[in-house]
PDB file of N, CA and C in Angstrom:
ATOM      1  N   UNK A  29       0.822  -1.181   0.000  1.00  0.00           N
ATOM      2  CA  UNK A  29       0.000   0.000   0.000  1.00  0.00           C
ATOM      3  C   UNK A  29       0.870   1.249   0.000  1.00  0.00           C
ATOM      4  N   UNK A  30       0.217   2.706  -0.820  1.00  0.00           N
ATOM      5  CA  UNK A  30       0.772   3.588  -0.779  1.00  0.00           C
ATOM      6  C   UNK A  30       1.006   4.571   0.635  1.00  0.00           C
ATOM      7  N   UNK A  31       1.490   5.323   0.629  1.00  0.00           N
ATOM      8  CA  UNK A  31       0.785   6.356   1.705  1.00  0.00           C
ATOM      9  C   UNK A  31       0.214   7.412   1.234  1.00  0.00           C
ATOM     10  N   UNK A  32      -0.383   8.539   2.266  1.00  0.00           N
ATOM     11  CA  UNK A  32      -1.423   9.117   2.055  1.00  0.00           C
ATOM     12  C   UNK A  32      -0.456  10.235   1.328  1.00  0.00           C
ATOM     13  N   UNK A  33      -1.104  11.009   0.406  1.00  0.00           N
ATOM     14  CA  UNK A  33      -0.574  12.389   0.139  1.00  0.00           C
ATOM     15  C   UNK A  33      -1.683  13.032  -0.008  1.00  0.00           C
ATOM     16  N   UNK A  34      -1.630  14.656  -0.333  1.00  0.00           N
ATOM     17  CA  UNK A  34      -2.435  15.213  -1.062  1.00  0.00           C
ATOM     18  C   UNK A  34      -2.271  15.438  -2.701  1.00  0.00           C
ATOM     19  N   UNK A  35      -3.230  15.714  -3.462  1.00  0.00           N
ATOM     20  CA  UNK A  35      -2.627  15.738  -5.093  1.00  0.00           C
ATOM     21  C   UNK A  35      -1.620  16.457  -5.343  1.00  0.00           C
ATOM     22  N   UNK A  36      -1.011  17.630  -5.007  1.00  0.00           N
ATOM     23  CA  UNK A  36      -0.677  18.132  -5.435  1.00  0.00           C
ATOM     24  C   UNK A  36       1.258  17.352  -5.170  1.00  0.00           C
ATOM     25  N   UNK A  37       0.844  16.780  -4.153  1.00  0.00           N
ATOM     26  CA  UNK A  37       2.314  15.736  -3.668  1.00  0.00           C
ATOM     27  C   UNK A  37       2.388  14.636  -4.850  1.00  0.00           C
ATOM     28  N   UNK A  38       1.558  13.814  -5.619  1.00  0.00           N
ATOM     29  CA  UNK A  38       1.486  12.765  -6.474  1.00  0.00           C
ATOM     30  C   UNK A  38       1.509  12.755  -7.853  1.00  0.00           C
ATOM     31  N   UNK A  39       0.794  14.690  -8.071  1.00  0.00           N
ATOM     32  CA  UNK A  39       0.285  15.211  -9.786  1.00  0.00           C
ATOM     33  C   UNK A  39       1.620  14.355 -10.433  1.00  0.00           C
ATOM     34  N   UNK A  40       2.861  14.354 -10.285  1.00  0.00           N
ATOM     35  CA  UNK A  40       4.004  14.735 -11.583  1.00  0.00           C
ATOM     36  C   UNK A  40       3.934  13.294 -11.155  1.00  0.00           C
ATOM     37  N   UNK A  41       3.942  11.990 -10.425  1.00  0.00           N
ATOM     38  CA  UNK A  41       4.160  11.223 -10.479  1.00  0.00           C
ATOM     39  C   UNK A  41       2.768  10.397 -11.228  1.00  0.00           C
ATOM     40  N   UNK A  42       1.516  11.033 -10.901  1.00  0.00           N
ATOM     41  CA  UNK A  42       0.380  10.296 -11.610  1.00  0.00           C
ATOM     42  C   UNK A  42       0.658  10.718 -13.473  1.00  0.00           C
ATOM     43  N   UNK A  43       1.534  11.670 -13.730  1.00  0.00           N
ATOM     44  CA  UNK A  43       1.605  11.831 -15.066  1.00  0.00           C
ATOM     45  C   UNK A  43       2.956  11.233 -15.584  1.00  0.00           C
ATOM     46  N   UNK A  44       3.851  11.092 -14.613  1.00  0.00           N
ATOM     47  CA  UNK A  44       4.845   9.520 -15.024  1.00  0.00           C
ATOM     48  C   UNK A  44       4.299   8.473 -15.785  1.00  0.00           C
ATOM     49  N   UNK A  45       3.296   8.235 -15.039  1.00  0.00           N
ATOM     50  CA  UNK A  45       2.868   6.775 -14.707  1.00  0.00           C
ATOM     51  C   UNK A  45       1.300   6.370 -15.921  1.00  0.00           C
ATOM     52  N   UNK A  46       0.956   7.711 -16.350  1.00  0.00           N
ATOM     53  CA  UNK A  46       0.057   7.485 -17.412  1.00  0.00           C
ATOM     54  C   UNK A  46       1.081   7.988 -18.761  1.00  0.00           C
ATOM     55  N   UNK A  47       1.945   8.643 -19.008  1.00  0.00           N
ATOM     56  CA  UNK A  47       2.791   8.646 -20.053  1.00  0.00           C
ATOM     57  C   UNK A  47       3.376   7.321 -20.095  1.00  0.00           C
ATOM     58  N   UNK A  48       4.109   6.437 -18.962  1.00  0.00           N
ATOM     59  CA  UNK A  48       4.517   5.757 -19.318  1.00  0.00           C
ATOM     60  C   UNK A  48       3.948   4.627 -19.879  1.00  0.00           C
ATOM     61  N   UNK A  49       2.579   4.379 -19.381  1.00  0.00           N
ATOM     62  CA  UNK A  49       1.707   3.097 -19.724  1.00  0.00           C
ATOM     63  C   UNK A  49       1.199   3.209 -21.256  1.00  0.00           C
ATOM     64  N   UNK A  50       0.825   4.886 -21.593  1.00  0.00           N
ATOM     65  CA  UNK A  50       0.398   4.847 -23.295  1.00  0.00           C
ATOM     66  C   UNK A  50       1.631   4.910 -24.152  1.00  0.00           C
ATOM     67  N   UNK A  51       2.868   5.601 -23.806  1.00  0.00           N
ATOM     68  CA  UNK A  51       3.931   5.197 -24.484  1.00  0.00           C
ATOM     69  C   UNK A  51       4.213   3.584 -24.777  1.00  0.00           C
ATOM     70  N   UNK A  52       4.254   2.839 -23.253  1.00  0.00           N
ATOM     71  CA  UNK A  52       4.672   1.213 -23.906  1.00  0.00           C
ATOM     72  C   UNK A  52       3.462   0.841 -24.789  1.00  0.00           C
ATOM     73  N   UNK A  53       2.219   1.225 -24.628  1.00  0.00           N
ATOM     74  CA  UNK A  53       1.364   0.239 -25.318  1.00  0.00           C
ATOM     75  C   UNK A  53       0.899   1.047 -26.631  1.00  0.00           C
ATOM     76  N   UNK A  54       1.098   2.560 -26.847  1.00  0.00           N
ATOM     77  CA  UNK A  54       0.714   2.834 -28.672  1.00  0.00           C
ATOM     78  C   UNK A  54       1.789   3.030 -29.166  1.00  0.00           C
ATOM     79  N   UNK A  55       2.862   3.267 -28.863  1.00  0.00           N
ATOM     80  CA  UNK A  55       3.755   3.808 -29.976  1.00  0.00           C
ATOM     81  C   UNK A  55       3.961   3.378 -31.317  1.00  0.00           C
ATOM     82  N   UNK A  56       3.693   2.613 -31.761  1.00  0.00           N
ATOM     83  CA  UNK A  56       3.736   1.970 -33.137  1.00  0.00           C
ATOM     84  C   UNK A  56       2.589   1.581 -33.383  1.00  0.00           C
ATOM     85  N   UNK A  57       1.633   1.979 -32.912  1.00  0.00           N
ATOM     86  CA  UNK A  57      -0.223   1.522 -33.302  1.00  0.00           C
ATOM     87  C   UNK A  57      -0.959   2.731 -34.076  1.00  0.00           C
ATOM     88  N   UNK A  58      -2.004   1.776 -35.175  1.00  0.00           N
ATOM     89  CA  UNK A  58      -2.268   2.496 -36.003  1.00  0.00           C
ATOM     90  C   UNK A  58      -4.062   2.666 -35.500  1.00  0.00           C
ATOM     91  N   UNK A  59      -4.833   3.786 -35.721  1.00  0.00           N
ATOM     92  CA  UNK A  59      -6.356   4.038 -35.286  1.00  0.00           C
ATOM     93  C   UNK A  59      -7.134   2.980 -36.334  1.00  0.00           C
ATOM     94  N   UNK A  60      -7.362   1.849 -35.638  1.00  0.00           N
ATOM     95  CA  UNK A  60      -8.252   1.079 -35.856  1.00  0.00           C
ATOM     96  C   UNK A  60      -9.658   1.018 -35.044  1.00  0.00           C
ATOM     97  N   UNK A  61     -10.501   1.311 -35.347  1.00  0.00           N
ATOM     98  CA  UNK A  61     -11.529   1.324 -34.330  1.00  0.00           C
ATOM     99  C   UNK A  61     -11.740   0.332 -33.402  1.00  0.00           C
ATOM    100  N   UNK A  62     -11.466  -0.970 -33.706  1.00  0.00           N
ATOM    101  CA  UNK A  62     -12.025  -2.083 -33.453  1.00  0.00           C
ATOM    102  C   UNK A  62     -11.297  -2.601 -32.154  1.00  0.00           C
ATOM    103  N   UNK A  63      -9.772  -1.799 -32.506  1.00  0.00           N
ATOM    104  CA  UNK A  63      -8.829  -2.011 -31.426  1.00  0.00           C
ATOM    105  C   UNK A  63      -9.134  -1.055 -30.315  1.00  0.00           C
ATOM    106  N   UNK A  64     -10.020  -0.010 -30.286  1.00  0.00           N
ATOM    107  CA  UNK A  64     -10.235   0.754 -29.321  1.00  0.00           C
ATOM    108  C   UNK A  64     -10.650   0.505 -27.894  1.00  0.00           C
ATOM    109  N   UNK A  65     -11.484  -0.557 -27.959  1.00  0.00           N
ATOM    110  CA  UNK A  65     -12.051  -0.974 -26.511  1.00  0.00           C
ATOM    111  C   UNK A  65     -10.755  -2.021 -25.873  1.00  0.00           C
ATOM    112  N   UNK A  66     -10.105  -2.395 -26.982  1.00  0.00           N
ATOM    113  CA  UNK A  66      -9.009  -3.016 -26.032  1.00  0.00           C
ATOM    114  C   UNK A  66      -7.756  -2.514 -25.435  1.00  0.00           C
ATOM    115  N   UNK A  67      -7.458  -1.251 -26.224  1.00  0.00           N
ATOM    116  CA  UNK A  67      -6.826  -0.005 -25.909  1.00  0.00           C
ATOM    117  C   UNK A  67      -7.057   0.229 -24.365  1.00  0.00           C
ATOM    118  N   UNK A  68      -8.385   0.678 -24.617  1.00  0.00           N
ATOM    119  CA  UNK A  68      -9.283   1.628 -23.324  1.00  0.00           C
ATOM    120  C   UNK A  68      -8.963   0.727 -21.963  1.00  0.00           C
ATOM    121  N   UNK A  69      -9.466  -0.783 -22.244  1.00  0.00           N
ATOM    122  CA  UNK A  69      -9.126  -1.368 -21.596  1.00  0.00           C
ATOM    123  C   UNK A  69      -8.126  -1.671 -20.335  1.00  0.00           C
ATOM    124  N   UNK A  70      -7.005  -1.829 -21.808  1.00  0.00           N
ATOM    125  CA  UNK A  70      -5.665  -2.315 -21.108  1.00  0.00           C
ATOM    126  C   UNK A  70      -4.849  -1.368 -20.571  1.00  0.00           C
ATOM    127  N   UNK A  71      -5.331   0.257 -21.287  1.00  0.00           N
ATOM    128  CA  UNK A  71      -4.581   1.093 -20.384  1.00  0.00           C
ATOM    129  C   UNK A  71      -5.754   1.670 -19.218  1.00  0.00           C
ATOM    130  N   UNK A  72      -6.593   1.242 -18.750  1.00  0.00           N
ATOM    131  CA  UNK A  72      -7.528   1.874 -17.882  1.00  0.00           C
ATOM    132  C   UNK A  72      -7.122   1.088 -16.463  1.00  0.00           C
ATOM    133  N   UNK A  73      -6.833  -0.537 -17.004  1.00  0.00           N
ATOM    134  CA  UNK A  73      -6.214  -1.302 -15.689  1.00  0.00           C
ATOM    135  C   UNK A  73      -4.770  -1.309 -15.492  1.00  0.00           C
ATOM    136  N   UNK A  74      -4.212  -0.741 -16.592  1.00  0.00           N
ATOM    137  CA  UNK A  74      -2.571  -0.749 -15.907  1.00  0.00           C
ATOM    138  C   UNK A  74      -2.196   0.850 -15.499  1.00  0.00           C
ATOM    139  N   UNK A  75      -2.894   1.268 -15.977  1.00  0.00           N
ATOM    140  CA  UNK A  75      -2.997   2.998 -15.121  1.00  0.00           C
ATOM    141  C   UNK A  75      -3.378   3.194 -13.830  1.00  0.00           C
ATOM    142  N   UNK A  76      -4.442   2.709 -13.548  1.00  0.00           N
ATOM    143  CA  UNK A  76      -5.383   2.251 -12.747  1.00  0.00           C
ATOM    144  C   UNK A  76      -4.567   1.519 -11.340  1.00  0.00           C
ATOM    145  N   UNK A  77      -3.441   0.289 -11.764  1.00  0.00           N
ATOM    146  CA  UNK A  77      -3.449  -0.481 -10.762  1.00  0.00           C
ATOM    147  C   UNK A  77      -1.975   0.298 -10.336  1.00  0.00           C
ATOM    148  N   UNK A  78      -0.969   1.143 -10.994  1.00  0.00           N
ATOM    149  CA  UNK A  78       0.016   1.554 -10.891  1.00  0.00           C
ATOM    150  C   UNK A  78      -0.787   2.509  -9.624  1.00  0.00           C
ATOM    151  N   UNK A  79      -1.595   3.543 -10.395  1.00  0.00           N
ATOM    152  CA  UNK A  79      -2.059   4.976  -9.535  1.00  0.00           C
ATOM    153  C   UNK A  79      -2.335   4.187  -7.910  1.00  0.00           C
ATOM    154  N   UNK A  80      -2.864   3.450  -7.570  1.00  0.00           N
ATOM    155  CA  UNK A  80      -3.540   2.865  -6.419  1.00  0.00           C
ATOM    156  C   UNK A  80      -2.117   2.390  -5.770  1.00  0.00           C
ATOM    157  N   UNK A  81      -1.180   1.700  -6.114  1.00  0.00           N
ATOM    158  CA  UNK A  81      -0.012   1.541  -5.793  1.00  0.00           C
ATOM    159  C   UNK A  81       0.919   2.371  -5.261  1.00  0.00           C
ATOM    160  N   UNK A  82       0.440   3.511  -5.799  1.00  0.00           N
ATOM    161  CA  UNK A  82       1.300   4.807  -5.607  1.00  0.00           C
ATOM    162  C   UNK A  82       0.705   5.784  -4.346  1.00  0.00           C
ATOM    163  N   UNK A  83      -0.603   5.729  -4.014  1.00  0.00           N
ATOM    164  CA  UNK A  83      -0.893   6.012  -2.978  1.00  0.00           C
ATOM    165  C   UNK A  83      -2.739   5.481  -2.853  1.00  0.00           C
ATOM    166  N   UNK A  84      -3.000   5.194  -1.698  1.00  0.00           N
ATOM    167  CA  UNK A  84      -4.599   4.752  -1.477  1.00  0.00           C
ATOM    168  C   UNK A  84      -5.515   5.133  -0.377  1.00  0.00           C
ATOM    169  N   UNK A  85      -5.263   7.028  -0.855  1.00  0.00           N
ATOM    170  CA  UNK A  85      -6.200   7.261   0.213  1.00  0.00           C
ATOM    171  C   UNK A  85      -6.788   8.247  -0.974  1.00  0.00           C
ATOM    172  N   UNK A  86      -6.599   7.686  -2.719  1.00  0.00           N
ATOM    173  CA  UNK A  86      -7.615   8.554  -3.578  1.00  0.00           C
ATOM    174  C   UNK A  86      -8.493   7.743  -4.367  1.00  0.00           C
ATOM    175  N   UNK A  87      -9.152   8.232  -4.636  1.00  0.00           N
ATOM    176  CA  UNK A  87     -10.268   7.693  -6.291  1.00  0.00           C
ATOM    177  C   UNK A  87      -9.682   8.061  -7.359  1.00  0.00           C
ATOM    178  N   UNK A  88      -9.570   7.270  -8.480  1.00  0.00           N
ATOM    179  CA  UNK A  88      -9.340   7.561  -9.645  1.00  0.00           C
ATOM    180  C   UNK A  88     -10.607   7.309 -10.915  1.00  0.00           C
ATOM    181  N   UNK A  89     -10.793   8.529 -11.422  1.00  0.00           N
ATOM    182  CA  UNK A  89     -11.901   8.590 -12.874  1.00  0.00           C
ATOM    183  C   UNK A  89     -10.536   7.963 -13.939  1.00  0.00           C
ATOM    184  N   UNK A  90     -10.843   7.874 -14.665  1.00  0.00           N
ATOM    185  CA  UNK A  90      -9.778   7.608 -15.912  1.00  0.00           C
ATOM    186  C   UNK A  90     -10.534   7.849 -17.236  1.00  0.00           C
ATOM    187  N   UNK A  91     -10.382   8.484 -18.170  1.00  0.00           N
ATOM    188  CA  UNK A  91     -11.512   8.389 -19.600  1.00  0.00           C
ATOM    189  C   UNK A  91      -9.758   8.838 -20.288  1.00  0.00           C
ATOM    190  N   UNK A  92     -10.628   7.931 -21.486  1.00  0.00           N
ATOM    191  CA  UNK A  92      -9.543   7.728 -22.237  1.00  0.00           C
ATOM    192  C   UNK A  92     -10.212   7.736 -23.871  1.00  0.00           C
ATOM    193  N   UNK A  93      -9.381   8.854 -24.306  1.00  0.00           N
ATOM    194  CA  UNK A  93     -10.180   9.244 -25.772  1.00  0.00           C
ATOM    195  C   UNK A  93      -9.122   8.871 -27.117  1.00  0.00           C
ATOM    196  N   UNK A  94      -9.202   7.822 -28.074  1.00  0.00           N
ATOM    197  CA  UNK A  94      -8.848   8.108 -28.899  1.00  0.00           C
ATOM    198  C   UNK A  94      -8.894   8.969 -30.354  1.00  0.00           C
ATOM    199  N   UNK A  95      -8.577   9.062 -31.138  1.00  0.00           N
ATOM    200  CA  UNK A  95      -8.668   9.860 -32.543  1.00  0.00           C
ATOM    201  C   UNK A  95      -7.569   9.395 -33.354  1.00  0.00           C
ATOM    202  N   UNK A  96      -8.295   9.558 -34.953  1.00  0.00           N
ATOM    203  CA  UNK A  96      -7.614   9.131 -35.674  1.00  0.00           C
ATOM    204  C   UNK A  96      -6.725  10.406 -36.239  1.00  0.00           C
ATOM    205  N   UNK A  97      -5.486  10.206 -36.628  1.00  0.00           N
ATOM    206  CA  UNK A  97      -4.730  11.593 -37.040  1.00  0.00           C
ATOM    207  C   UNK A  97      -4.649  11.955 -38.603  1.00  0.00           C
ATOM    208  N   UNK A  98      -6.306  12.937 -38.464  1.00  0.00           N
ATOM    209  CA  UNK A  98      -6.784  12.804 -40.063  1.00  0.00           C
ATOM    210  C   UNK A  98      -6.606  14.231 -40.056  1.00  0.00           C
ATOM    211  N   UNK A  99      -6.222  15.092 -39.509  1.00  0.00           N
ATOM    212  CA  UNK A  99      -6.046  17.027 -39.751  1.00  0.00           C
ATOM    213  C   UNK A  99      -7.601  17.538 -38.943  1.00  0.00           C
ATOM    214  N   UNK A 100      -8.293  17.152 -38.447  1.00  0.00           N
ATOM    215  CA  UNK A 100      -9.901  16.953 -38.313  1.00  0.00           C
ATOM    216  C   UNK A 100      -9.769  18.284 -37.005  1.00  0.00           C
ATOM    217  N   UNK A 101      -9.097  18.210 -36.181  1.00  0.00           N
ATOM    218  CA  UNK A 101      -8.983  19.277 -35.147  1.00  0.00           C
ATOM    219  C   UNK A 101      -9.720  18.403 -34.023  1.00  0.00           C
ATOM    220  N   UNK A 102      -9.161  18.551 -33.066  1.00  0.00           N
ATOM    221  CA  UNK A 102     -10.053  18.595 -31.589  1.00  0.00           C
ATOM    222  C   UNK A 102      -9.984  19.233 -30.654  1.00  0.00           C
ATOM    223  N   UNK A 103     -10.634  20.013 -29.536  1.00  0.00           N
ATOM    224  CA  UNK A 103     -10.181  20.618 -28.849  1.00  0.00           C
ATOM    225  C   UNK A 103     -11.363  19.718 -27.723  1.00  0.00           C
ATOM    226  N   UNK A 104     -11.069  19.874 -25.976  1.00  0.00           N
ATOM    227  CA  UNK A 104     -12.058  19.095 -25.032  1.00  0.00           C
ATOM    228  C   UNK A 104     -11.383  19.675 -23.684  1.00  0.00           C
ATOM    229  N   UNK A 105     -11.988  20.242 -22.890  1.00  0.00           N
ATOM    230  CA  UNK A 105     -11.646  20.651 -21.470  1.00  0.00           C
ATOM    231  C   UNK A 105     -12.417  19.927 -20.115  1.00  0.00           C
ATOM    232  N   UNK A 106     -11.577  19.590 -19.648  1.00  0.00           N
ATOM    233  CA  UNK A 106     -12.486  18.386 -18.221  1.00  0.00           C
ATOM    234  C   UNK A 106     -12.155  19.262 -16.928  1.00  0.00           C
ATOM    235  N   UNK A 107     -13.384  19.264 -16.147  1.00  0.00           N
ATOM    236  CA  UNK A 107     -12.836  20.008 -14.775  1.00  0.00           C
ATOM    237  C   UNK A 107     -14.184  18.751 -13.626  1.00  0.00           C
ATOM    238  N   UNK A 108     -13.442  18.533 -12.514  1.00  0.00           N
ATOM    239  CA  UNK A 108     -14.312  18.451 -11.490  1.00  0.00           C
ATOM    240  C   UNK A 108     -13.655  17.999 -10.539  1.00  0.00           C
ATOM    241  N   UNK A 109     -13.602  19.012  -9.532  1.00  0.00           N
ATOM    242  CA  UNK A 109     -13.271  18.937  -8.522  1.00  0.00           C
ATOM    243  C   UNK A 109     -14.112  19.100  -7.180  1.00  0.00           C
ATOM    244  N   UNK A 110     -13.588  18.571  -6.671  1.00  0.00           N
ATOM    245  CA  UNK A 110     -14.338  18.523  -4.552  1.00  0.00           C
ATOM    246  C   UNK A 110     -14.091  19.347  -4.175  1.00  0.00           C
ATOM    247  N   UNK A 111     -12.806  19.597  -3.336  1.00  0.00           N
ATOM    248  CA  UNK A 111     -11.948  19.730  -2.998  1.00  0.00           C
ATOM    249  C   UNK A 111     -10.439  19.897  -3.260  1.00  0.00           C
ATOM    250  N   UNK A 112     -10.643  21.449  -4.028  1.00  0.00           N
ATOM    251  CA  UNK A 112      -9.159  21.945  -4.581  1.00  0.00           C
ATOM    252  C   UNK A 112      -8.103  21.680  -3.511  1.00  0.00           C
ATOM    253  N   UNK A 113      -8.166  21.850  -2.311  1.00  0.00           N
ATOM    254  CA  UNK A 113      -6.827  21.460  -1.329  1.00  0.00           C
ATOM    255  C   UNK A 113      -6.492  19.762  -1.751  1.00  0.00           C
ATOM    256  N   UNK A 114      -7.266  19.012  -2.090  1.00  0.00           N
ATOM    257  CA  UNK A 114      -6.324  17.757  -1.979  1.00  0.00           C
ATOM    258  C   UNK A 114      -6.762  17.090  -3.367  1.00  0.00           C
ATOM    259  N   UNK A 115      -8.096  17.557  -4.311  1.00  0.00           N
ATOM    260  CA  UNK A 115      -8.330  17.102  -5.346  1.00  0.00           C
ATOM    261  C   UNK A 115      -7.605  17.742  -6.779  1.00  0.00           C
ATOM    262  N   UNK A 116      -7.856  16.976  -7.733  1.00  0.00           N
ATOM    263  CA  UNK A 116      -7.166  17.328  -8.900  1.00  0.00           C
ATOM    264  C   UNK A 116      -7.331  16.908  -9.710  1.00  0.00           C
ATOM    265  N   UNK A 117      -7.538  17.765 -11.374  1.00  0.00           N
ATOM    266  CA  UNK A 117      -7.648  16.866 -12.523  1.00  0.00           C
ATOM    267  C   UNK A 117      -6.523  16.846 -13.305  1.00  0.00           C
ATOM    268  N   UNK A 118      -5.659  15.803 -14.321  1.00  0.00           N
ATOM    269  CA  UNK A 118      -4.835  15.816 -15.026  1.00  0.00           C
ATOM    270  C   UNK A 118      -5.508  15.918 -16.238  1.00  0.00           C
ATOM    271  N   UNK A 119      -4.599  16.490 -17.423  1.00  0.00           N
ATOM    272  CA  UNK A 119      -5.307  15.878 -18.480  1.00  0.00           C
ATOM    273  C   UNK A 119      -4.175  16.077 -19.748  1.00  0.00           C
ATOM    274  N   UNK A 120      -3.579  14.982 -20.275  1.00  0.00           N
ATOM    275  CA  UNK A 120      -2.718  14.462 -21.093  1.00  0.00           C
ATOM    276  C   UNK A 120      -2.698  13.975 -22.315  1.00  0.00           C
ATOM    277  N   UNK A 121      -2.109  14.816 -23.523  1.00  0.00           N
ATOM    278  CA  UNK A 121      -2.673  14.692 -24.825  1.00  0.00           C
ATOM    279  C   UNK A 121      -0.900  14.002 -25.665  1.00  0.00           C
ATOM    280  N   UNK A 122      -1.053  12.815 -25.931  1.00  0.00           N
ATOM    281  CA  UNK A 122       0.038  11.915 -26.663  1.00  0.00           C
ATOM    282  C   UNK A 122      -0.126  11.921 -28.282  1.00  0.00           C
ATOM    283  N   UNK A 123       0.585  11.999 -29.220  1.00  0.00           N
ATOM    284  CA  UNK A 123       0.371  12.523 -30.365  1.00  0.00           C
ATOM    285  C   UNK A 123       1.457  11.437 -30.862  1.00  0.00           C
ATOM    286  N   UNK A 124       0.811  10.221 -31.747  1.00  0.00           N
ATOM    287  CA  UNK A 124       1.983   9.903 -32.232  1.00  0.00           C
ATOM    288  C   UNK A 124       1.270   9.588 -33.632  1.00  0.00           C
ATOM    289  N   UNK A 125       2.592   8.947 -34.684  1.00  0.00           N
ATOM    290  CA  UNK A 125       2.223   8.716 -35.909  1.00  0.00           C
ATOM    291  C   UNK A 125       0.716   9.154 -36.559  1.00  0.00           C
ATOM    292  N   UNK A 126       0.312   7.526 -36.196  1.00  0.00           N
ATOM    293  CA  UNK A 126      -0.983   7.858 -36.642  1.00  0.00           C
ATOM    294  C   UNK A 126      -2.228   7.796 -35.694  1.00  0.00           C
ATOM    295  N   UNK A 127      -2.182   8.009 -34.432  1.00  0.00           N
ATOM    296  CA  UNK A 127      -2.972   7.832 -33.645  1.00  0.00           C
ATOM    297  C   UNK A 127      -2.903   9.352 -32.387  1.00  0.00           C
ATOM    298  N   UNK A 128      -4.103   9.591 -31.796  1.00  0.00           N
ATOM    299  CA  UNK A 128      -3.887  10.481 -30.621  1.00  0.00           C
ATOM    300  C   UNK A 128      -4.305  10.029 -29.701  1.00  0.00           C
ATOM    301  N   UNK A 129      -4.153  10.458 -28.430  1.00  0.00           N
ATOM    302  CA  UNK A 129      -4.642   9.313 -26.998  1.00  0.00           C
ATOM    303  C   UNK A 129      -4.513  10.680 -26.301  1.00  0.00           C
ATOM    304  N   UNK A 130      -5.658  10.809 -25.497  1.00  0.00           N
ATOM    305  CA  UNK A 130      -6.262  12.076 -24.854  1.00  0.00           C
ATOM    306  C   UNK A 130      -6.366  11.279 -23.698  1.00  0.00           C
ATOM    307  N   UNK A 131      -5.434  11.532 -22.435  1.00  0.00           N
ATOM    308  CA  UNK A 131      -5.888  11.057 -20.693  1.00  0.00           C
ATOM    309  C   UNK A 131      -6.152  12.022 -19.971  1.00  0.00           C
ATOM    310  N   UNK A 132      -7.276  11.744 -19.525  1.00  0.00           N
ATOM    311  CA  UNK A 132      -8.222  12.409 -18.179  1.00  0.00           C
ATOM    312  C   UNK A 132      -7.915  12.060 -16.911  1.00  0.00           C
ATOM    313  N   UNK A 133      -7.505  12.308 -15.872  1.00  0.00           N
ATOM    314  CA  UNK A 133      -7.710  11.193 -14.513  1.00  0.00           C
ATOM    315  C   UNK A 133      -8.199  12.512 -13.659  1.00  0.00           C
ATOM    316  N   UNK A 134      -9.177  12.309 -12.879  1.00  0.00           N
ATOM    317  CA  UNK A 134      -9.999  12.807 -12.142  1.00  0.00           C
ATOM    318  C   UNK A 134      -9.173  12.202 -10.757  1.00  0.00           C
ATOM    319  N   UNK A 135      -8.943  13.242  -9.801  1.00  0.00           N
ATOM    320  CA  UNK A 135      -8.202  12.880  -8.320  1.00  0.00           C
ATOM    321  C   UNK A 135      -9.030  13.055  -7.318  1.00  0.00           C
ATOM    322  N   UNK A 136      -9.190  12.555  -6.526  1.00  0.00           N
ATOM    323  CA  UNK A 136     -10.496  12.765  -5.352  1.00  0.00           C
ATOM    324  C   UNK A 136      -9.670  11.540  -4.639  1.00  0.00           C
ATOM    325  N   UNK A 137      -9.828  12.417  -3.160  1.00  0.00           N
ATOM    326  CA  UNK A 137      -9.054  11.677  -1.756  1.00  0.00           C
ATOM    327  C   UNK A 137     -10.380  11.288  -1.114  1.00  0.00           C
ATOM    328  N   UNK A 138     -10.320  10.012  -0.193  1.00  0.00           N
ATOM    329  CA  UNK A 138     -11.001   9.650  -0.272  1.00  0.00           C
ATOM    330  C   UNK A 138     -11.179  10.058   1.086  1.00  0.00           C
TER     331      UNK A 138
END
């Protein structure tokens, strides 16, 4: 088990730890739709089980958006917070070849 922090003690390490999980698993992946739910998936539980590892006195939201990299534009802003002293939202935009991967994680202490 982790220990307790507040977000603002964990932010740079909860964005380690979701760069590092979509780096190992898209970097050479192409926007297939079909592959999307297994995407969502596999990075929702290895994000997921790292963040809880790292400390467990928070909740984690996770949404996870792909797009295909067609010139199309996107723009998307996420806010919700409790409790600005210990809550927090990230939100992380990965750009590779041919694919984009948009991470959300919603922070709430529990």
């Amino acid at each position: 088990m982790g220990e307790n922090y507040i977000f603002e003690e964990i932010e740079e390490k909860c964005k380690e730890i979701i760069t590092e999980e979509v780096n190992d698993l898209l970097v050479d992946k192409t926007f297939i739709l079909s592959d999307c739910d297994f995407f969502i998936k596999k990075l929702t539980e290895s994000i997921g089980q790292r963040l809880k590892e790292n400390s467990d006195n928070f909740k984690y939201i996770i949404n996870i958006i792909f797009l295909d990299n067609s010139n199309k534009g996107f723009t998307q802003n996420i806010g919700s917070v409790y409790d600005p002293d210990t809550d927090g939202v990230i939100s992380l935009h990965f750009l590779f070849n041919k694919i984009t991967c948009i991470v959300n994680l919603i922070v709430s202490s529990i």
